[in-house]
PDB file of C-alpha atoms in Angstrom:
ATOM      1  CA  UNK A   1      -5.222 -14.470   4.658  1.00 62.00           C
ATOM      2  CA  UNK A   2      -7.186 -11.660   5.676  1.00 69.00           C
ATOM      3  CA  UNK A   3      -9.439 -10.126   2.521  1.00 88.00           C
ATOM      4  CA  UNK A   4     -10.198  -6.338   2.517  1.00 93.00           C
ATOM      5  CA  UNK A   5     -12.976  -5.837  -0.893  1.00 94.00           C
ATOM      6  CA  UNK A   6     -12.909  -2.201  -2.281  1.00 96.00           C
ATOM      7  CA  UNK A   7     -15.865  -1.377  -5.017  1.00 96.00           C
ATOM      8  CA  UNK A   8     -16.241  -0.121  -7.772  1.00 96.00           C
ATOM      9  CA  UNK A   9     -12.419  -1.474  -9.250  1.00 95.00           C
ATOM     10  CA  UNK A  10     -13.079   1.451 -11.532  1.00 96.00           C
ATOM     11  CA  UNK A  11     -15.288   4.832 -12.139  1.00 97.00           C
ATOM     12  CA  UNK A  12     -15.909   7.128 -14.566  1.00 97.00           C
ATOM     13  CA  UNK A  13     -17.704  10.167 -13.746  1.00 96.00           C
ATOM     14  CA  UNK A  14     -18.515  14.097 -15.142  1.00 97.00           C
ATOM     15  CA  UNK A  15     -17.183  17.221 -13.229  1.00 97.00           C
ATOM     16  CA  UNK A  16     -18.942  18.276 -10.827  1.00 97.00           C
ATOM     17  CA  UNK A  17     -20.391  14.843  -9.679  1.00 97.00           C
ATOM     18  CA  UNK A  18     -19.362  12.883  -6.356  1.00 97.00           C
ATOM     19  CA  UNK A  19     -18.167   9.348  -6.181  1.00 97.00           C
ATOM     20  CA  UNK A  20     -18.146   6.776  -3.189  1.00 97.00           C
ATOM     21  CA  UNK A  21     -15.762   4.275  -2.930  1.00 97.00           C
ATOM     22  CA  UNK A  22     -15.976   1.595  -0.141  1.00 97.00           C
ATOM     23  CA  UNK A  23     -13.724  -0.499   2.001  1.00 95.00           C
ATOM     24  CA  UNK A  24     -14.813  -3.847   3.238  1.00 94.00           C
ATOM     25  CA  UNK A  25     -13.083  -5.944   5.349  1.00 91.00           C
ATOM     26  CA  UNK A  26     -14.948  -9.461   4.824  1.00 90.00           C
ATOM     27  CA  UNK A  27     -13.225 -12.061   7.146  1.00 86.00           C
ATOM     28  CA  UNK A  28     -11.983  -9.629  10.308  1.00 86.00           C
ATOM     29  CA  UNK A  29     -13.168  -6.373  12.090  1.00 87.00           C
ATOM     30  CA  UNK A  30     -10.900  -3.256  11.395  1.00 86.00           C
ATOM     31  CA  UNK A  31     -11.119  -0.449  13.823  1.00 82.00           C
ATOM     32  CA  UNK A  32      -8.776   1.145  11.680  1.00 87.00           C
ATOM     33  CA  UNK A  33      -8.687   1.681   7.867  1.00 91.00           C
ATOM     34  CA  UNK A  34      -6.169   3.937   5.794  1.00 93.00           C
ATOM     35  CA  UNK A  35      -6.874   5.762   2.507  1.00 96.00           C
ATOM     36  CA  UNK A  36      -4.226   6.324   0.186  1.00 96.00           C
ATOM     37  CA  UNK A  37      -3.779   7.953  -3.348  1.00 96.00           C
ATOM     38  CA  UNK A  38      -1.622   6.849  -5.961  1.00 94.00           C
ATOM     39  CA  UNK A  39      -0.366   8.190  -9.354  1.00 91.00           C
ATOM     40  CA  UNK A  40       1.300   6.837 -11.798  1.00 87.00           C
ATOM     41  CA  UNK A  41       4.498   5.685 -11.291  1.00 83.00           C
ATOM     42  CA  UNK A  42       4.423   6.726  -7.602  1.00 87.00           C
ATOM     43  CA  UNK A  43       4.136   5.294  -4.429  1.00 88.00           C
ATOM     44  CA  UNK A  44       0.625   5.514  -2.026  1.00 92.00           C
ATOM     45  CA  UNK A  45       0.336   8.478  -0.342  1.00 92.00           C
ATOM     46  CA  UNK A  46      -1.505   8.432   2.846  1.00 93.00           C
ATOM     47  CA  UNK A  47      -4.813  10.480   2.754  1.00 95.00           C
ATOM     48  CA  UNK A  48      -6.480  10.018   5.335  1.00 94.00           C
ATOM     49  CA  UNK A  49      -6.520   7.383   8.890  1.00 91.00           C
ATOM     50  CA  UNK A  50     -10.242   6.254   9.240  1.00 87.00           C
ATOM     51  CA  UNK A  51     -11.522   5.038  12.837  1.00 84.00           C
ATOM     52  CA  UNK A  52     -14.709   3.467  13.623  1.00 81.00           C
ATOM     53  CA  UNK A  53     -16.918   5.383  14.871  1.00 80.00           C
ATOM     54  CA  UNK A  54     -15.407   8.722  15.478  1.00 83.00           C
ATOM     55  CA  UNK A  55     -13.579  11.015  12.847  1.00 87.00           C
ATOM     56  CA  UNK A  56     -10.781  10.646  10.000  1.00 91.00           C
ATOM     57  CA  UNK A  57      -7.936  11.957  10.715  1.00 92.00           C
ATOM     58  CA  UNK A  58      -6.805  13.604   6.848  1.00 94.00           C
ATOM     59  CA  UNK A  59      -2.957  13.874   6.425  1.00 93.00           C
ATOM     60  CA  UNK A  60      -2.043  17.333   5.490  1.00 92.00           C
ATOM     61  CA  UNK A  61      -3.187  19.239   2.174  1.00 93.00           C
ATOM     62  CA  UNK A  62      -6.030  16.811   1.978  1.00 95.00           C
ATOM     63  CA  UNK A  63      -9.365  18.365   1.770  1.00 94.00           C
ATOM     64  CA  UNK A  64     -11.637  16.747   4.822  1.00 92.00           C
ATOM     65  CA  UNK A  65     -14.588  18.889   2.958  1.00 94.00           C
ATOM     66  CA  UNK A  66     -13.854  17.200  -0.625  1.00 96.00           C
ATOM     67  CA  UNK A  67     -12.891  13.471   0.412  1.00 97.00           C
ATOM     68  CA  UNK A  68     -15.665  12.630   3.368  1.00 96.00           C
ATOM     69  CA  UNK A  69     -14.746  10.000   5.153  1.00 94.00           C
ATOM     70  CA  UNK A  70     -16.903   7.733   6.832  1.00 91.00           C
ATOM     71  CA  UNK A  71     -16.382   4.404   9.290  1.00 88.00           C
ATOM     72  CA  UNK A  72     -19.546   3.498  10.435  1.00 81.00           C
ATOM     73  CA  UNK A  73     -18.985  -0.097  11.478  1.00 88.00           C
ATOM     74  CA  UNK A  74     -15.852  -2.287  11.867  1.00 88.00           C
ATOM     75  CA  UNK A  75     -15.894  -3.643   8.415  1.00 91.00           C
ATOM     76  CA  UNK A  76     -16.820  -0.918   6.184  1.00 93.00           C
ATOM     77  CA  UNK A  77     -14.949   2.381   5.565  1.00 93.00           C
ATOM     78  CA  UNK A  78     -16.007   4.154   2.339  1.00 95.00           C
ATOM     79  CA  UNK A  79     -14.187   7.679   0.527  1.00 97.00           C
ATOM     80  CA  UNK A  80     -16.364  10.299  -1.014  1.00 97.00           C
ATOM     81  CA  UNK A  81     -14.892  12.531  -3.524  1.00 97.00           C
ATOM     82  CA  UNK A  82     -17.435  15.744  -3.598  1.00 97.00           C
ATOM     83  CA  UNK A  83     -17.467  18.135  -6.776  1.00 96.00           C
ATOM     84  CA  UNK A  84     -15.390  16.026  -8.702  1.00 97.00           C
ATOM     85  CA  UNK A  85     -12.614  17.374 -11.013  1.00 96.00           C
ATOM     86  CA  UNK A  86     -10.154  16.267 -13.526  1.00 96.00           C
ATOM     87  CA  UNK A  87      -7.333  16.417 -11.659  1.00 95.00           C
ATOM     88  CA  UNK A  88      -8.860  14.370  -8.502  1.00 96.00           C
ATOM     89  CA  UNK A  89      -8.424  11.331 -11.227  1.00 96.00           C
ATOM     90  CA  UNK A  90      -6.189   8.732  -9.547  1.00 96.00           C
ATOM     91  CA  UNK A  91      -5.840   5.527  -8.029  1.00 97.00           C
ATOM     92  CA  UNK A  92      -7.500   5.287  -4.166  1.00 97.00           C
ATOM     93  CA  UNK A  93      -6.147   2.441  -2.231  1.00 96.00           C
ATOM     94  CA  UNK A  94      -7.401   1.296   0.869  1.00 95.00           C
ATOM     95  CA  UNK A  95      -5.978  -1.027   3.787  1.00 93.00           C
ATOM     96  CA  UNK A  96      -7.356  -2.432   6.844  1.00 90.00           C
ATOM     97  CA  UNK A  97      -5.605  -3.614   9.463  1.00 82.00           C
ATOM     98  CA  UNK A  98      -6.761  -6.667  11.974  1.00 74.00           C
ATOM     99  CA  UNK A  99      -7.252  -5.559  15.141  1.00 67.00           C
ATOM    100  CA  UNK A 100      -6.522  -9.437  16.388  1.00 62.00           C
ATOM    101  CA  UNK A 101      -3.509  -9.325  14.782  1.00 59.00           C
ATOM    102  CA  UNK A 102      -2.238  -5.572  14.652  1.00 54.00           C
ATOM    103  CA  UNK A 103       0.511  -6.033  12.774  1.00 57.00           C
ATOM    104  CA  UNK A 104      -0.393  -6.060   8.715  1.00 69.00           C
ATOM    105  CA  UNK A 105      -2.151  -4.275   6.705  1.00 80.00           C
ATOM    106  CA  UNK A 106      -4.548  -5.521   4.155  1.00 88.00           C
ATOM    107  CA  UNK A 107      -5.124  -3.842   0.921  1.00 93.00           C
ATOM    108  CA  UNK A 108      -7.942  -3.365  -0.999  1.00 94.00           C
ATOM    109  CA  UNK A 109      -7.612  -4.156  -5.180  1.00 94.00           C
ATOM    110  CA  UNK A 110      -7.730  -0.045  -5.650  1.00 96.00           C
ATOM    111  CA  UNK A 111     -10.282   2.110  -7.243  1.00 97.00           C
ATOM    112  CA  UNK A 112      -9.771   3.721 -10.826  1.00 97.00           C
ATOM    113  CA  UNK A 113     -10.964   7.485 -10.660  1.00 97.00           C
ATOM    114  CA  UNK A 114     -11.642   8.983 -14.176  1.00 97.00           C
ATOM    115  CA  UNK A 115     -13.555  12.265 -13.770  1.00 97.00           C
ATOM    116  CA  UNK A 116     -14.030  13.566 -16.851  1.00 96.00           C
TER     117      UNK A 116
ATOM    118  CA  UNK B   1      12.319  12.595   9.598  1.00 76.00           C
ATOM    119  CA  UNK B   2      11.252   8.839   9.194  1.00 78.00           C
ATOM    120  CA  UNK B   3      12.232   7.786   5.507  1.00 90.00           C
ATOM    121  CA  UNK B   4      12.127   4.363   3.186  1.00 95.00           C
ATOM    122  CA  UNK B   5      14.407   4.105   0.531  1.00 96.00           C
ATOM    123  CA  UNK B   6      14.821   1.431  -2.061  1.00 97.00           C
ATOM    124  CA  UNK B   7      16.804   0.799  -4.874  1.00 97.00           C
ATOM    125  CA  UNK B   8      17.168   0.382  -7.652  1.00 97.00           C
ATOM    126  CA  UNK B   9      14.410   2.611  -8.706  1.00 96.00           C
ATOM    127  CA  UNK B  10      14.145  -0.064 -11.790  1.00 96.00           C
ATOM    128  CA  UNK B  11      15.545  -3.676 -12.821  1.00 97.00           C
ATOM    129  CA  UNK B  12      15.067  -5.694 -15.945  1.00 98.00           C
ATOM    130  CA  UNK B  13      16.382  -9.237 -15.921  1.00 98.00           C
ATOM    131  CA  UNK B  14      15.537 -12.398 -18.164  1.00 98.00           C
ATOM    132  CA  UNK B  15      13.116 -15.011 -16.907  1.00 98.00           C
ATOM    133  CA  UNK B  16      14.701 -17.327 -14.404  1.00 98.00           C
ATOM    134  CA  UNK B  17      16.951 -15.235 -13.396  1.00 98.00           C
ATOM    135  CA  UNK B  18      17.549 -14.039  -9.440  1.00 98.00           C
ATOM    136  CA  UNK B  19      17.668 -10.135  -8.340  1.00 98.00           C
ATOM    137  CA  UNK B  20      17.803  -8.238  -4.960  1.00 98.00           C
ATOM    138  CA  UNK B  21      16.040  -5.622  -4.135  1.00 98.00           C
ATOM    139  CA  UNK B  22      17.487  -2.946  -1.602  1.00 98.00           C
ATOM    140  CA  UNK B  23      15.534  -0.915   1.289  1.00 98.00           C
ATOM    141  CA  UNK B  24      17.166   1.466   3.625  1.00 97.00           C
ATOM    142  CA  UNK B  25      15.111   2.942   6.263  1.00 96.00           C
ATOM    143  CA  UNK B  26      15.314   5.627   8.922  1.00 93.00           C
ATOM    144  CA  UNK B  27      12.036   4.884  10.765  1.00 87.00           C
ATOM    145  CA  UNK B  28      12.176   4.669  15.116  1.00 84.00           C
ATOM    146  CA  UNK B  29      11.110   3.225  16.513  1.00 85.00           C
ATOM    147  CA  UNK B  30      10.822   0.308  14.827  1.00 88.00           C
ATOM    148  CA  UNK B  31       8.683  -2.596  14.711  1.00 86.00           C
ATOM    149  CA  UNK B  32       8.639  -4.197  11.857  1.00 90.00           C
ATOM    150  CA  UNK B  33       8.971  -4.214   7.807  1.00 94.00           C
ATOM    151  CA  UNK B  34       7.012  -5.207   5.294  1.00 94.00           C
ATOM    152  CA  UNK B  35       7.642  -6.249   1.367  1.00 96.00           C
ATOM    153  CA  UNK B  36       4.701  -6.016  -0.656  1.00 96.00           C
ATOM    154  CA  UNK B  37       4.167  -6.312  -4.417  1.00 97.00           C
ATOM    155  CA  UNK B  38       2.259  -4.463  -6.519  1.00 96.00           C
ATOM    156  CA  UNK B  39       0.604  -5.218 -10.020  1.00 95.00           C
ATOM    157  CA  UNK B  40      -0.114  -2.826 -12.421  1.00 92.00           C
ATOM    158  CA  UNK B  41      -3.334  -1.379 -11.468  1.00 91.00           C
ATOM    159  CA  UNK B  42      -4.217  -3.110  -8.245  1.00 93.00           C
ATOM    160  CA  UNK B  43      -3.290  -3.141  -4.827  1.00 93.00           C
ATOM    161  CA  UNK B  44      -0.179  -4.035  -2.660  1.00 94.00           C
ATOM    162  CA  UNK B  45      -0.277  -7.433  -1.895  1.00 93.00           C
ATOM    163  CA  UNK B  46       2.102  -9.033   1.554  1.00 91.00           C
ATOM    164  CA  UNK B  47       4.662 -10.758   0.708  1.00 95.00           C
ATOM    165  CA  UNK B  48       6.429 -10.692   4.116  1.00 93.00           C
ATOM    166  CA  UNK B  49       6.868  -9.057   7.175  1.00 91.00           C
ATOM    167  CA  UNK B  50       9.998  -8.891   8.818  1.00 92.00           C
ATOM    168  CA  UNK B  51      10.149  -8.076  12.963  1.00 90.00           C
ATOM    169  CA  UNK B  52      13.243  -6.919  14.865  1.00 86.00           C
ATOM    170  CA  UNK B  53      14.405 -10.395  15.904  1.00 88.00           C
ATOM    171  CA  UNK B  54      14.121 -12.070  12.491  1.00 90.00           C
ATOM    172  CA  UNK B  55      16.974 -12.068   9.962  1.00 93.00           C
ATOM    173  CA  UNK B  56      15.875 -14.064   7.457  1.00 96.00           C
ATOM    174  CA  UNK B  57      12.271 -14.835   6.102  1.00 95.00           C
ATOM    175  CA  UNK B  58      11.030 -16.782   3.119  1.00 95.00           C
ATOM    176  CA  UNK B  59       7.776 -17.193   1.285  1.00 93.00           C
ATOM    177  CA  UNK B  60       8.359 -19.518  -1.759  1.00 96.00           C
ATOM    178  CA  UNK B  61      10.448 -17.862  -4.325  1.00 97.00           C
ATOM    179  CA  UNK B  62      10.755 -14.786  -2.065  1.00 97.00           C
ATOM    180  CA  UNK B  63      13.643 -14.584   0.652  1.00 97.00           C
ATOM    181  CA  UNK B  64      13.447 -11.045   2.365  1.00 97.00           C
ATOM    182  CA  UNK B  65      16.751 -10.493   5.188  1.00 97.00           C
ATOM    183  CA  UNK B  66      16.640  -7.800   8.020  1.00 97.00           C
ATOM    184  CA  UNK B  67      19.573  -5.731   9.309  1.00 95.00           C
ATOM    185  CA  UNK B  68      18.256  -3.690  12.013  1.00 91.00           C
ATOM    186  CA  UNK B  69      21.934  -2.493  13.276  1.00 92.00           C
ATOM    187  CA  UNK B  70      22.131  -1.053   9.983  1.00 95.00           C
ATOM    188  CA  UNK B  71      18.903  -0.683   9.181  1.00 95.00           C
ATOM    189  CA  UNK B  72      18.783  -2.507   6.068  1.00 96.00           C
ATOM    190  CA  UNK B  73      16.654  -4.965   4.650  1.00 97.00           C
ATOM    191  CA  UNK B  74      16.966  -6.431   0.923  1.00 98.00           C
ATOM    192  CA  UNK B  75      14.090  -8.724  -0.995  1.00 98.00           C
ATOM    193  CA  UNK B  76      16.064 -11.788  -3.251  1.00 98.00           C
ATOM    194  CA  UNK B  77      13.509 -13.139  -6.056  1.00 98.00           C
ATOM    195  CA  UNK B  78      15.014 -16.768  -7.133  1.00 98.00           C
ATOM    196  CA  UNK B  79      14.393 -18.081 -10.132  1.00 98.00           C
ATOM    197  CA  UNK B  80      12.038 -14.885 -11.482  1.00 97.00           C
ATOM    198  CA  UNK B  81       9.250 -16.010 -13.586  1.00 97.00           C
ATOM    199  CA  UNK B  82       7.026 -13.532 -15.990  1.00 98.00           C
ATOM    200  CA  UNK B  83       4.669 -13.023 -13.351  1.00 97.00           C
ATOM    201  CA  UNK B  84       7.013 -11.648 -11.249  1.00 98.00           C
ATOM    202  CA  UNK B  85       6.806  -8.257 -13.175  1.00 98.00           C
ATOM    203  CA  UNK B  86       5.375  -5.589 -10.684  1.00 97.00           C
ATOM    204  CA  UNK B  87       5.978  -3.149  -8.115  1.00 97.00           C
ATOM    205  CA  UNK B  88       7.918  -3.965  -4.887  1.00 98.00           C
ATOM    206  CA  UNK B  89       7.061  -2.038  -1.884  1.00 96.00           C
ATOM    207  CA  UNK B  90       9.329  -1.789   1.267  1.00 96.00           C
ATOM    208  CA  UNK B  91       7.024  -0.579   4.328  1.00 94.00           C
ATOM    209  CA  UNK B  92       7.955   0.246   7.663  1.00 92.00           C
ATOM    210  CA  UNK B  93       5.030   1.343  10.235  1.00 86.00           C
ATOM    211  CA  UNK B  94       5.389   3.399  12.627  1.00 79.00           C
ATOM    212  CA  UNK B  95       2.768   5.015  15.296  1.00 74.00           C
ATOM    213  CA  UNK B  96       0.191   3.632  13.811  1.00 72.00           C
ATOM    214  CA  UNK B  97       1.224   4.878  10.236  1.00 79.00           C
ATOM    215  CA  UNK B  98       3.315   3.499   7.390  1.00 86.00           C
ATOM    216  CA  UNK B  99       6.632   4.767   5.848  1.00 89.00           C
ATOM    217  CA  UNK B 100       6.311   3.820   2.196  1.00 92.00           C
ATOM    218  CA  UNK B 101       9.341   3.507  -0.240  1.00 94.00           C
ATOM    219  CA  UNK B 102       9.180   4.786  -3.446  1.00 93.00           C
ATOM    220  CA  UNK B 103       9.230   0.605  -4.652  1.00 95.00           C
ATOM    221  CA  UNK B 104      11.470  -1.136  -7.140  1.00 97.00           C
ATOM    222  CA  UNK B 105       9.679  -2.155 -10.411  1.00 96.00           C
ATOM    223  CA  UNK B 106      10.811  -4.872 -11.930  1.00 98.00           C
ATOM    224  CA  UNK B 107      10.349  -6.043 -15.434  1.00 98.00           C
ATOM    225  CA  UNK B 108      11.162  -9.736 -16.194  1.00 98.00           C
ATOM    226  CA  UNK B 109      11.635 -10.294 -19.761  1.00 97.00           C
ATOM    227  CA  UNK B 110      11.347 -13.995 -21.795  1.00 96.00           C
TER     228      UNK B 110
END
């Protein structure tokens, strides 16, 4: 099946600091990817939609100026969390979907945020 | 307002034991549904996905059915092994984004 890599699996980093996270999708071309959030215990909450080569589209409540979004080719997406505080520690999930297929969504192995 | 809702929230059953898990979902249009399980600590992995014309679909151990009169679709584990302790997502997509349910975690015990 289809593979989408995320990197780091986990980050620690000070307040203050920004953190990229990227989305890969190794074996197909995604001209979309999704960001989501997840606490514990929760379910993913959609972020942010992420389209190649034009804008994200960020679900409301979610700072477009604090998580920068960027899809600058059809196999990488990647989340920057700007200014970093405690309580942006979470789990960020991404998916891809195959645009030859367009009908499942591949997730990423999630990103650990510690901002301490 | 489209919605997903599964139940039971939680389950805990002994090792090769079977379970169902429940989704109910008010998404439309509708396409199709998607189970998808979730370790602790990573992310949602397919298990199946379920269109408007199928009523039944399996993928080894995993047997998900569809209703779409009543809008109902239920996951049946057979057989649970350890390993089958995680997260189970029910996901319905619509216009080009996805309806998640708040998942079923499931705790198989020795």
């Amino acid at each position: 099946g289809a593979v989408v890599s995320q990197h780091p699996s986990w980050v620690i980093c000070k307040s203050g600091t920004s953190v990229k996270i990227e989305c890969r999708s190794l074996d197909f071309q995604a001209t979309t990817m999704f960001w989501y959030r997840q606490f514990p215990k929760q379910s993913l909450m959609l972020m942010a939609t992420s389209n190649e080569g034009s804008k994200a589209t960020y679900e409301q409540g979610v700072e477009k100026d604090k998580f920068l979004i960027n899809h600058a080719s059809l196999t990488l997406s990647t989340l920057t969390v700007t200014s970093a505080h405690p309580e942006d520690s979470s789990f960020y999930i991404c998916s891809a979907s195959d645009r030859g297929r367009n009908t499942e969504a591949f997730f990423g192995q999630g990103t650990r945020l510690t901002v301490v | 307002k489209n919605q997903v809702e599964q139940s039971p929230q939680s389950l805990i059953i002994l090792e090769g034991k079977n379970c169902t898990l429940q989704c109910n979902y008010t998404v439309s249009p509708f396409s199709n549904l998607r189970w998808y399980k979730q370790d602790t600590g990573r992310g949602p992995v397919s298990l199946t996905i379920m269109t408007f014309s199928e009523n039944t679909k399996s993928n080894g151990r995993y047997t998900a059915t569809l209703d779409a009169d009543t809008k109902q679709s239920s996951l049946h584990i057979t057989a649970s092994q350890l390993s089958d302790s995680a997260s189970y997502i029910c996901v319905v997509p619509n216009a080009g984004k996805s309806t998640f349910g708040d998942g079923t975690t499931l705790t198989v015990k020795p």
